[in-house]
Coordinates of C-alpha atoms in Angstrom, one line a residue:
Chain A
X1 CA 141.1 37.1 49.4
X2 CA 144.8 35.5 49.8
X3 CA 145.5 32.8 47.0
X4 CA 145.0 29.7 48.5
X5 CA 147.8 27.9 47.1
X6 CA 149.9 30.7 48.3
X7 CA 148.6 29.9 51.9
X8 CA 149.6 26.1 51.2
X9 CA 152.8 27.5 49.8
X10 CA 151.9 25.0 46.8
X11 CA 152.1 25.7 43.3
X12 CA 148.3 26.0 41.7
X13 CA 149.5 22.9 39.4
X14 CA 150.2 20.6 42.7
X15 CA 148.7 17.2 42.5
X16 CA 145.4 16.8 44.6
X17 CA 148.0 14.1 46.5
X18 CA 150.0 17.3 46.9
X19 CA 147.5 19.4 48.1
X20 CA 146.4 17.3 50.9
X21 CA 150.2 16.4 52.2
X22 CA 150.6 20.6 52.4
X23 CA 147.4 20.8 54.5
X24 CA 148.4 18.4 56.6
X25 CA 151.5 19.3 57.2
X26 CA 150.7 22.8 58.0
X27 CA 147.4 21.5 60.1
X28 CA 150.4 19.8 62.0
X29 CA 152.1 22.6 62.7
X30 CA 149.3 24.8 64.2
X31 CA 147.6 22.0 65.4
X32 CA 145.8 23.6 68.8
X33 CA 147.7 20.2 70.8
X34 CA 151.1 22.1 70.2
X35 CA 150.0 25.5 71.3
X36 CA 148.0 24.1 74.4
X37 CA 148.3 27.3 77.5
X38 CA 150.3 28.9 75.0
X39 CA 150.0 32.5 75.2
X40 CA 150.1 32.9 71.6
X41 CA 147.9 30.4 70.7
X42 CA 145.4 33.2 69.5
X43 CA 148.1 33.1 66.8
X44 CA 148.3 29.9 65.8
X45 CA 144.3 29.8 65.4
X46 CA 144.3 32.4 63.4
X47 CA 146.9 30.3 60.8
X48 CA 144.9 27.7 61.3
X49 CA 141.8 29.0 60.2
X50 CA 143.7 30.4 56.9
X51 CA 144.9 27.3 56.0
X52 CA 141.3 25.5 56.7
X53 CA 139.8 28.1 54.4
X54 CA 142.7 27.7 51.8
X55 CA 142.1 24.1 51.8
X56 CA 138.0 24.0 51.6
X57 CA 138.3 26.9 48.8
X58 CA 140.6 24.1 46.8
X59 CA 138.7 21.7 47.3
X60 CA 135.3 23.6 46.5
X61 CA 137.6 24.7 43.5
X62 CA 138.6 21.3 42.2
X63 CA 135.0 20.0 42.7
X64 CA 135.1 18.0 46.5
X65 CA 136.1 14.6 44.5
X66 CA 135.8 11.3 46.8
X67 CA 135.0 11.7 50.5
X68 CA 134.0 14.9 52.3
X69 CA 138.2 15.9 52.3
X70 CA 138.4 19.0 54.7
X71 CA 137.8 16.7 57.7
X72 CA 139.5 13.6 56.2
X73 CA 143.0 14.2 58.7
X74 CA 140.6 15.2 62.0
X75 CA 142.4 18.2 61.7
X76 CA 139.5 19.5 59.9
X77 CA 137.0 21.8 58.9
X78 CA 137.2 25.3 60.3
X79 CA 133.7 23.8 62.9
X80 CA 135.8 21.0 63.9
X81 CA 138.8 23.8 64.6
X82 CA 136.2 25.7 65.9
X83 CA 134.9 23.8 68.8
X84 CA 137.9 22.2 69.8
X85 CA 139.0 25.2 71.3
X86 CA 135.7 25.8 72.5
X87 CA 135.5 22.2 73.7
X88 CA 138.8 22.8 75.5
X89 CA 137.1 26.5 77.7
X90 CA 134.1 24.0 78.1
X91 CA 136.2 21.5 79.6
X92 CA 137.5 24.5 81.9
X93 CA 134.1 25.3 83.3
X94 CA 132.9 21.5 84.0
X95 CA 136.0 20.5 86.0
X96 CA 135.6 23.6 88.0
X97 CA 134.2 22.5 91.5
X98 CA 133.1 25.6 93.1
X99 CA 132.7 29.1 91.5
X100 CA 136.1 29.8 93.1
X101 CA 138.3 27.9 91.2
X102 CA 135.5 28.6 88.2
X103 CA 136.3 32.1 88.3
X104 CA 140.4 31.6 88.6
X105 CA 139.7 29.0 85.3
X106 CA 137.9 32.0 83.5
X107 CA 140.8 34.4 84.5
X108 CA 143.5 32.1 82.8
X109 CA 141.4 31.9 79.9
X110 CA 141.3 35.8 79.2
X111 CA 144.7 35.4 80.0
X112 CA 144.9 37.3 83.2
X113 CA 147.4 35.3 84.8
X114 CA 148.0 38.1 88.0
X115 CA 144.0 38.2 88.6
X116 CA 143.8 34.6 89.0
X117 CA 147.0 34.2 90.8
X118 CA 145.6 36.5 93.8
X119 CA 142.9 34.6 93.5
X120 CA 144.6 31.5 94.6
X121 CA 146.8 33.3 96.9
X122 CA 143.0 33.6 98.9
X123 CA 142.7 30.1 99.3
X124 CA 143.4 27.9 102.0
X125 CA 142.5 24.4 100.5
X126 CA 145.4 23.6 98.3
X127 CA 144.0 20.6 96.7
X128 CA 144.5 18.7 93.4
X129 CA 142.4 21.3 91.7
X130 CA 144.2 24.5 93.4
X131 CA 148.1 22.7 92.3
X132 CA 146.7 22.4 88.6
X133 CA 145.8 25.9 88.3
X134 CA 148.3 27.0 89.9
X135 CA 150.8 24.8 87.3
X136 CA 148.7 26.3 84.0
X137 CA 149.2 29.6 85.5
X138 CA 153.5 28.9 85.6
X139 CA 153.2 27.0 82.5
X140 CA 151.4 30.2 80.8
X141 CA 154.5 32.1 82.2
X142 CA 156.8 29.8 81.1
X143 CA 157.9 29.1 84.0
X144 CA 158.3 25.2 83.3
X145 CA 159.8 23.6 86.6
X146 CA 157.7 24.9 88.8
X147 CA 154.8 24.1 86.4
X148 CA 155.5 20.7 86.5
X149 CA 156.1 20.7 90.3
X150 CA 152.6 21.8 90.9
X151 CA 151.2 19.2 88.2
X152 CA 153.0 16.3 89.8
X153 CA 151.1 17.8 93.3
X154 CA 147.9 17.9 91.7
X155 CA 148.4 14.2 89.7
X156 CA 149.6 13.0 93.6
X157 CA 146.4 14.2 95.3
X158 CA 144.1 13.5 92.6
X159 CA 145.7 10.0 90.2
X160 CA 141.8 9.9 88.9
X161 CA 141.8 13.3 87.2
X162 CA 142.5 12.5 83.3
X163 CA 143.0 16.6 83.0
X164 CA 146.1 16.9 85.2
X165 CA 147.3 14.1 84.0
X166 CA 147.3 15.0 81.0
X167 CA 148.9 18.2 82.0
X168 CA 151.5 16.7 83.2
X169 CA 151.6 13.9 80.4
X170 CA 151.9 16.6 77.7
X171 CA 155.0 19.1 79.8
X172 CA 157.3 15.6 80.1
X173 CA 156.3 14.2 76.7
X174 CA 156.4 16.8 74.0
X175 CA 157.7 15.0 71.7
X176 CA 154.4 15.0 70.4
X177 CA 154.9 18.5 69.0
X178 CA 155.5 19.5 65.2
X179 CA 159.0 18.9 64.2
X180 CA 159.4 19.9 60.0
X181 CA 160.3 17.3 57.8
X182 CA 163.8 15.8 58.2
X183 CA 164.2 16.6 61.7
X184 CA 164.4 13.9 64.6
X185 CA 162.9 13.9 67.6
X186 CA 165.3 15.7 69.8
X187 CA 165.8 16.0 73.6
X188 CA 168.7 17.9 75.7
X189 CA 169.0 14.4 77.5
X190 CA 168.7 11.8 75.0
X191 CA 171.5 9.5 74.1
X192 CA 171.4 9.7 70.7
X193 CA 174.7 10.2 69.8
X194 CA 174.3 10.3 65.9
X195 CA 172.5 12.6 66.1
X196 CA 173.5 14.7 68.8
X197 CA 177.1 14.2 67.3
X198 CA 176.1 16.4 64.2
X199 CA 178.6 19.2 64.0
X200 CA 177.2 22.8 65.4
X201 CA 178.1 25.9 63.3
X202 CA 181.4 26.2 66.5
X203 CA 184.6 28.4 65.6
X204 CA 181.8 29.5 63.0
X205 CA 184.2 31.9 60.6
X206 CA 186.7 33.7 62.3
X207 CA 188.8 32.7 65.3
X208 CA 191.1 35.7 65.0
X209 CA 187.8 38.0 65.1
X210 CA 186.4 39.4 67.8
X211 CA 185.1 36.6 69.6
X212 CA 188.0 35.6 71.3
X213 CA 187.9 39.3 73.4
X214 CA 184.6 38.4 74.4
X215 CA 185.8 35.0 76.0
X216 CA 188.8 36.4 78.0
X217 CA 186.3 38.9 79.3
X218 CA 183.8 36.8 80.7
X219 CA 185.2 33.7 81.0
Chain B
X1 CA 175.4 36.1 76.4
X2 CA 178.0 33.4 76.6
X3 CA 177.9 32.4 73.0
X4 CA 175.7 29.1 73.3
X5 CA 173.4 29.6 70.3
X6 CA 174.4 27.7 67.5
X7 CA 172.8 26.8 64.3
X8 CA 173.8 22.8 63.2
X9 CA 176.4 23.1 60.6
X10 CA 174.6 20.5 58.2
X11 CA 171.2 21.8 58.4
X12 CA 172.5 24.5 56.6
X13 CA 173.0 25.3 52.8
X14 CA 175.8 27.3 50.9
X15 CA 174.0 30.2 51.0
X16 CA 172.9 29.9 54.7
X17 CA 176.2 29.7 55.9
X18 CA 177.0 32.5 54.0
X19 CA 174.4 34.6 54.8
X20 CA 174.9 33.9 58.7
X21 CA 178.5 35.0 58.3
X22 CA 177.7 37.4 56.4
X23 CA 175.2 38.9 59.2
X24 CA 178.2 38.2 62.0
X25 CA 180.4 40.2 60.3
X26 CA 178.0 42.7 59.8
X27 CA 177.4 43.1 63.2
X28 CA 180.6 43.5 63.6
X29 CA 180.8 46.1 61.6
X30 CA 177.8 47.9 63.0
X31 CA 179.9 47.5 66.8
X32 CA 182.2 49.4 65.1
X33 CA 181.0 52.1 63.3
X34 CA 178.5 53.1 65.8
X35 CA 180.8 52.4 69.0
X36 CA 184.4 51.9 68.0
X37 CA 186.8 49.3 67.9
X38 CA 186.4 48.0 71.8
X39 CA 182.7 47.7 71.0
X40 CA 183.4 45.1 68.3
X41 CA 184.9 42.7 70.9
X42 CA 181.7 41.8 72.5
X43 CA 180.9 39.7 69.2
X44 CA 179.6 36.6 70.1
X45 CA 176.4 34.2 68.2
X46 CA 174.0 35.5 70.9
X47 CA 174.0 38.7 69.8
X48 CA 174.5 37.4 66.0
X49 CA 170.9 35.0 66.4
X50 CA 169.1 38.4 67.8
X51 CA 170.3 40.3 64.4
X52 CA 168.7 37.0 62.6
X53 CA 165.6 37.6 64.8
X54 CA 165.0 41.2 64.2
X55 CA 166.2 40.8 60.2
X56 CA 163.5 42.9 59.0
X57 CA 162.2 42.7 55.0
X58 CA 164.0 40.8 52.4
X59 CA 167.4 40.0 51.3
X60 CA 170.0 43.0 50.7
X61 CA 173.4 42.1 49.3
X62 CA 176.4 42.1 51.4
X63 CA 179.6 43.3 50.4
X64 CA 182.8 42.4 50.7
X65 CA 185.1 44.4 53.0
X66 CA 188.2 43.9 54.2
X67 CA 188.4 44.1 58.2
X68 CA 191.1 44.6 61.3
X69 CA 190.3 40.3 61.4
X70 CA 191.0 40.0 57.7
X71 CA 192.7 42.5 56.4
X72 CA 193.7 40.6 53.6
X73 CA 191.3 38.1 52.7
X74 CA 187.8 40.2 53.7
X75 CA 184.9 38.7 54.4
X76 CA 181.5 38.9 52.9
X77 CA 179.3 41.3 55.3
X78 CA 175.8 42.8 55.2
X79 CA 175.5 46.8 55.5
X80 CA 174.0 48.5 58.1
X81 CA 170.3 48.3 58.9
X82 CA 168.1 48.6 61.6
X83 CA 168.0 45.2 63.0
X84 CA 171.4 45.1 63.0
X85 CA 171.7 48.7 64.8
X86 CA 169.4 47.4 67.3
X87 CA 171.4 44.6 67.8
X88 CA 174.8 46.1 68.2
X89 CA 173.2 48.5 71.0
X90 CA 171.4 46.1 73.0
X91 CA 174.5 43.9 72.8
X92 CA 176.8 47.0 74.4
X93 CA 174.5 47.7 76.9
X94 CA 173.9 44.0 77.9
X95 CA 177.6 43.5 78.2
X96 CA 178.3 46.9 80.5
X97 CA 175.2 45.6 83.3
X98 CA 176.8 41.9 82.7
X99 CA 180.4 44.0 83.4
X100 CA 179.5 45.9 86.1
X101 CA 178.0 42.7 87.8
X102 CA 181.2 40.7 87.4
X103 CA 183.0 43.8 89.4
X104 CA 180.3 43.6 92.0
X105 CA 180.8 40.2 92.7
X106 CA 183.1 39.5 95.2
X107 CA 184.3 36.1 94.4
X108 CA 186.0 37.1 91.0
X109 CA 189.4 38.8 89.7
X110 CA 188.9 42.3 89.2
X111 CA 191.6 43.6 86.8
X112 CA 190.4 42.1 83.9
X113 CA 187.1 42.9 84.5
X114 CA 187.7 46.9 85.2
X115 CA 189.9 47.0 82.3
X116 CA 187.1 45.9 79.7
X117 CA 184.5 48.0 81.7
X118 CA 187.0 51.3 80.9
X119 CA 187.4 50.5 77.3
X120 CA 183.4 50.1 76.9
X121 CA 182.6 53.3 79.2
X122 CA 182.2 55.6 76.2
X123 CA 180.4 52.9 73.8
X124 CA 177.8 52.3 77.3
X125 CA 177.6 56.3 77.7
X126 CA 176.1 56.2 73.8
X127 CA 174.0 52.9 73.6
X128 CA 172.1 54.3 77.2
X129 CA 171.3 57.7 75.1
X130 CA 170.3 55.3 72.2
X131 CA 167.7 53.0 73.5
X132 CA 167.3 54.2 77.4
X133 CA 163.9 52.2 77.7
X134 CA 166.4 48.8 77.3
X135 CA 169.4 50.5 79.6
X136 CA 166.5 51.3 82.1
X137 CA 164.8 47.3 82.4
X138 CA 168.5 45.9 81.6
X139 CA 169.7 47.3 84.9
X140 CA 166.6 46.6 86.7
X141 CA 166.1 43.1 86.0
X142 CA 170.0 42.4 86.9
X143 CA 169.6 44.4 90.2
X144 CA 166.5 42.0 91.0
X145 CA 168.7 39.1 89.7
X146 CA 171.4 40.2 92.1
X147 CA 168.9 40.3 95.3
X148 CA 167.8 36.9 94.1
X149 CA 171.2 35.8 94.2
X150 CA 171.4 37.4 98.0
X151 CA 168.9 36.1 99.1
X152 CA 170.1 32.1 97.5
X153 CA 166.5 31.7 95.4
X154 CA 165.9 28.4 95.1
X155 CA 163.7 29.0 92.0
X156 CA 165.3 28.5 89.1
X157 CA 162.4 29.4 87.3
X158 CA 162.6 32.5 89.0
X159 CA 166.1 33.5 89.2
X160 CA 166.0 32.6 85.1
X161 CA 163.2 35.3 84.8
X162 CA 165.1 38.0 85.3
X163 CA 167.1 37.3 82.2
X164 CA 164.4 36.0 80.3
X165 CA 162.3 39.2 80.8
X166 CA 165.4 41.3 80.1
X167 CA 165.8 40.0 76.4
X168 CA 162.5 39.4 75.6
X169 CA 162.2 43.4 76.4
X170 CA 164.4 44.0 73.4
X171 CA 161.0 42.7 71.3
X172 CA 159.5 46.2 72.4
X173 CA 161.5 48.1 69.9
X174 CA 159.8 45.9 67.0
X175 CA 157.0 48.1 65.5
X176 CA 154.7 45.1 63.8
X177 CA 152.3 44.0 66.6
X178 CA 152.4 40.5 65.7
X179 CA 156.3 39.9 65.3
X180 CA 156.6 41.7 68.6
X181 CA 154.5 39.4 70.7
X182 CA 155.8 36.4 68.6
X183 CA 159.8 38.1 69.3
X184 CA 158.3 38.4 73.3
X185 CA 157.9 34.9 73.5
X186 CA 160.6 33.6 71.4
X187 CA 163.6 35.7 73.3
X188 CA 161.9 35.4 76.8
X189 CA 162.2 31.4 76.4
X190 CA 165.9 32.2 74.7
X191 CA 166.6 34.1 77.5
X192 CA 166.1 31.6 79.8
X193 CA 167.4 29.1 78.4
X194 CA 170.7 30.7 77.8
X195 CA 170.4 31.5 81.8
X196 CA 169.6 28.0 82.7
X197 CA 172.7 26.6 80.3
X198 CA 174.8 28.5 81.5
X199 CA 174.0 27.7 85.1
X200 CA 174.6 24.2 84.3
X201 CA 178.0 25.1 82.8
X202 CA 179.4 27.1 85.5
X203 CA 178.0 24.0 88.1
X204 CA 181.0 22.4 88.7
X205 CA 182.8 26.0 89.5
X206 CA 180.1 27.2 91.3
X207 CA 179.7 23.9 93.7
X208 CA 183.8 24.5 94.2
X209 CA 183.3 28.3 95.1
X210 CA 180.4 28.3 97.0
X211 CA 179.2 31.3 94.6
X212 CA 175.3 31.2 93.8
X213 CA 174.1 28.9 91.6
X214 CA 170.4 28.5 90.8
X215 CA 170.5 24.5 89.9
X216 CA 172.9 24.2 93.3
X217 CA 169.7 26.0 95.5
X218 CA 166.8 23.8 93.5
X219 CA 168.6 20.2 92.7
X220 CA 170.0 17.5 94.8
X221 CA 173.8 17.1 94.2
X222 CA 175.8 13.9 94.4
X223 CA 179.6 14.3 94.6
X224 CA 179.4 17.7 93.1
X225 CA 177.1 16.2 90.2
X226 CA 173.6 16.7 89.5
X227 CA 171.9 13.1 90.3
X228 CA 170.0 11.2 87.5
X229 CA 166.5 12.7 88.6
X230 CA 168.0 16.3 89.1
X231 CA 169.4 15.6 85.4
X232 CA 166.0 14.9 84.1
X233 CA 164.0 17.9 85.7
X234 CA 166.5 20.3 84.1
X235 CA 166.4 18.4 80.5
X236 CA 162.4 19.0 81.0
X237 CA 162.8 22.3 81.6
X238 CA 165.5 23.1 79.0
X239 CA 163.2 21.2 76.2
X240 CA 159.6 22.9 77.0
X241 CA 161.6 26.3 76.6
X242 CA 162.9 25.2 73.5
X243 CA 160.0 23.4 72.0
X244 CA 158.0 26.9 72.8
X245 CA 160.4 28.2 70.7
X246 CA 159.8 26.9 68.1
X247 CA 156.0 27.1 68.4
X248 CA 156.6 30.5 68.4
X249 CA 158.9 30.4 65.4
X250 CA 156.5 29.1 63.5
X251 CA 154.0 32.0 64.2
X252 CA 156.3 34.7 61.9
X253 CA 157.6 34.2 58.2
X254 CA 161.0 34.9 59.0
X255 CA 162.0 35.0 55.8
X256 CA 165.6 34.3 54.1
X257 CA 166.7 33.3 57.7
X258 CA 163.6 30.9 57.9
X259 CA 166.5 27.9 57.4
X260 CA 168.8 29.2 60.2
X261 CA 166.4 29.8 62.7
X262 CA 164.8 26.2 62.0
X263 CA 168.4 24.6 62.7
X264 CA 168.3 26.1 66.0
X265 CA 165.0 25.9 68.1
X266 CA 164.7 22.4 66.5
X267 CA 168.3 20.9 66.7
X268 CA 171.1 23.5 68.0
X269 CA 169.9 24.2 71.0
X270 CA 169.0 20.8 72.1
X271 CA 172.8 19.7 71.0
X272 CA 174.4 22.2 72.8
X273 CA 172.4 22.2 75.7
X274 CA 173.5 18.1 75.5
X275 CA 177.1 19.4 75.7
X276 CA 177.1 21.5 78.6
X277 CA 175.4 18.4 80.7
X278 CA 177.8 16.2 79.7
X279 CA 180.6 18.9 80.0
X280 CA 181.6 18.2 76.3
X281 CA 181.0 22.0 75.7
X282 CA 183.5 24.7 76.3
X283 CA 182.6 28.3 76.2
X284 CA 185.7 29.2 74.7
X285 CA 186.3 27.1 71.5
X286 CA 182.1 25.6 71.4
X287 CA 181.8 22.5 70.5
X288 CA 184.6 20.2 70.4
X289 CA 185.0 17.1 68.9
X290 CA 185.4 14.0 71.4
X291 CA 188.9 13.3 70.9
X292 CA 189.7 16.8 71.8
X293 CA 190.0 18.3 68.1
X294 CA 188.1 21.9 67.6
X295 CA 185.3 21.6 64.9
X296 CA 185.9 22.5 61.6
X297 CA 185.0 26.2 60.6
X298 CA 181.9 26.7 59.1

């Protein structure tokens, strides 16, 4: 098995205050909320439930002291991890109304975004729940405007349903994502200019280099 | 590749900097000792960040060589490798299709154009033999762009695609199965974002010219400007690509270039995306400073 302070990239002399600030950090990072419709999220579950493992196996190690840690942050145990992305396919299949849009839900999860499109391209009823799918599937793409263009469509015919608005809620609000330590939240539109003013690596090393061609060629 | 990704200068230490110099020149280098010395003007950070990206294994020490740009001083500059190799031929390829589109476009000066296109011919001609699976989806995903651009898309999401599927293709020359689909992601969302930027940069131009323009066909426009709620939908846009990213990112130990990479899906190309809406940012000298002043060198 991998060292488990190797997985917390922590020294095996780390403090048990520095243990826990590693796992939580890293639970940050591959928290399931930051990899939502993410087509590698498969990925980041997988880190996850390394660095759930590292942590119980320290804490196993160093004898459990005080409260039951691993689920101390809610980020928790490898269950918890467990069935919140179990809870999320669950929450698929309840909000389905009719098998149709069941089986078009089951389709995104396996990640067969071309099956489930057709799917919808069958239907006549676009209603709220028809714009949402047809949002995740974009989103899944990456195709992010017209994502949110089908989210505000489903949030318009539907203001009562807490799952596309939560869609949408997460696509214009991301600053909920991981940032590492030391870095701002940032936005292409925000006005913060001390920030935003921070020199970029421009006329990087060698004006008289190359780079200059390449402009008079294209621009 | 216009030359819009850019690592922020403070984020980075000593031996960043000197690392990502040293991997410019490198490249460099590697234009010109597999394709000559016309190859070696396509240089730009682009195609620096994709050697970064494909960097494969640890450290190797760079050298320092004296080149045609500093033939006296030198410059430190990594050897050959494969990433870098990889690089330098997607990067001659990609700028023969982007070459050959500017001379199909009606609306441009030709001369200029023709003349770069005959002093890459022969680099094109060995980079297709090199790596025709990228030569083959590289022409097919401009020839689709072009039809889009016929037929006046009015998905941006769409229209960006094309060159978002074109450099996330490079990822398919990666042999580990998880960097690849973590390098699929990362360079399809770099791909469009760089497509999307530089839509927004050429707006103004575009809006004046009547030539297509994928933010023109999908936003409202108030006196040739985007208005306030156009603004915002393209910022969202811009960010999700970026903040997926660096979700992706985060997915592969990058190694040495961990640092670099950091600097920009979390804070270079948020800043420079900034610049191009506000019009701060010129393609030709980056970033300049707001009384008119160029930025320092690294």
């Amino acid at each position: 098995m991998t060292d488990p302070y190797e997985v917390l990239n922590i020294p095996p002399t780390a403090s048990d205050d520095e243990v826990k600030k590693a796992y939580r950090d890293l639970a940050r990072k591959y928290h399931p909320d930051n990899y939502h419709d993410n087509p590698l999220a498969d990925l980041a579950q997988e880190k996850m439930k390394e660095i759930n493992a590292a942590y119980d196996t320290i804490q196993r190690q160093r004898g459990a002291k005080g409260s039951s840690s691993g689920s101390a942050y809610g980020y928790g145990s490898t269950a918890q991890q467990r069935s919140y992305y179990g809870g999320y396919q669950q929450q698929y299949q309840q909000h389905a109304g009719s098998s149709a849009f069941q089986r078009v839900r089951m389709a995104i999860n396996q990640g067969n975004l071309a099956a489930a499109e057709q799917m919808l391209g069958q239907m006549d009823d676009h209603n709220g729940e028809w714009n949402f799918l047809k949002g995740t599937i974009c989103y899944r793409r990456g195709w992010m405007d017209e994502a949110r263009q089908y989210y505000q469509t489903a949030c318009q015919m539907d203001p009562s349903n807490a799952e596309y608005r939560q869609a949408l809620n997460f696509m214009e609000n991301g600053q909920s994502g991981y940032r590492p330590q030391g870095y701002e939240v940032f936005s292409t539109g925000c006005g913060q200019d001390n920030m935003c003013g921070r020199a970029l690596c421009a006329y990087l090393m060698c004006n008289l280099c190359s780079c200059g061609g390449m402009r008079f060629f294209w621009c | 590749m216009f030359g819009y990704v850019l690592p922020s200068r403070d984020r980075l230490t000593e031996a960043d900097k000197q690392r990502f110099r040293a991997v410019y020149c490198g490249l460099c280098r590697a234009l010109g000792e597999r394709y000559g010395l016309a190859a070696r003007f396509i240089l730009n950070y682009d195609f620096t960040f994709l050697a970064v990206l494909l960097w494969d294994g640890g450290d190797v020490e760079a050298d320092h060589r004296r080149c045609i740009a500093h033939p006296l001083s030198g410059r430190d500059c990594f050897p050959g490798n494969e990433a870098l190799a990889l690089a330098a031929d997607c990067s001659v390829i990609l700028s023969w299709w982007q070459l050959q589109d500017a001379l199909a476009d009606p609306g441009k000066g030709k001369a200029r154009y023709r003349a770069a296109a005959l002093a890459l011919q022969n680099a094109y001609e060995r980079a297709r033999e090199r790596r025709p699976g990228f030569d083959g989806s590289t022409r097919a995903q401009l020839e689709r762009l072009r039809a889009l651009e016929e037929a006046r898309c009015s998905s941006m999401d769409e229209s960006a695609d094309t060159f978002a599927v074109l450099l996330s293709g490079i990822a398919g020359e990666v042999a580990d199965p998880v960097k690849r689909r973590v390098l699929e992601q990362l360079l399809y969302h770099l791909g469009r974002w760089i497509y999307l930027v530089d839509a927004a940069d050429d707006l103004a131009e575009d809006f004046a010219s009547g030539s297509y323009n994928p933010l023109l066909e999908r936003f409202a426009l108030e006196e040739g400007r985007l208005t306030e709620e156009a603004r915002e939908g393209l910022v969202l846009s811009l960010d999700s690509s970026i903040r997926l990213m660096a979700a992706a990112y985060e997915l592969w130990d990058f190694g040495a270039w961990s640092n670099v990479i950091r600097s920009v899906v979390y804070e270079g190309l948020f800043c420079v995306g900034r610049a191009v809406l506000e019009g701060t940012f010129h393609a030709a000298g980056g970033l300049r400073a707001p009384g008119g002043r160029n930025e320092e060198p690294l």
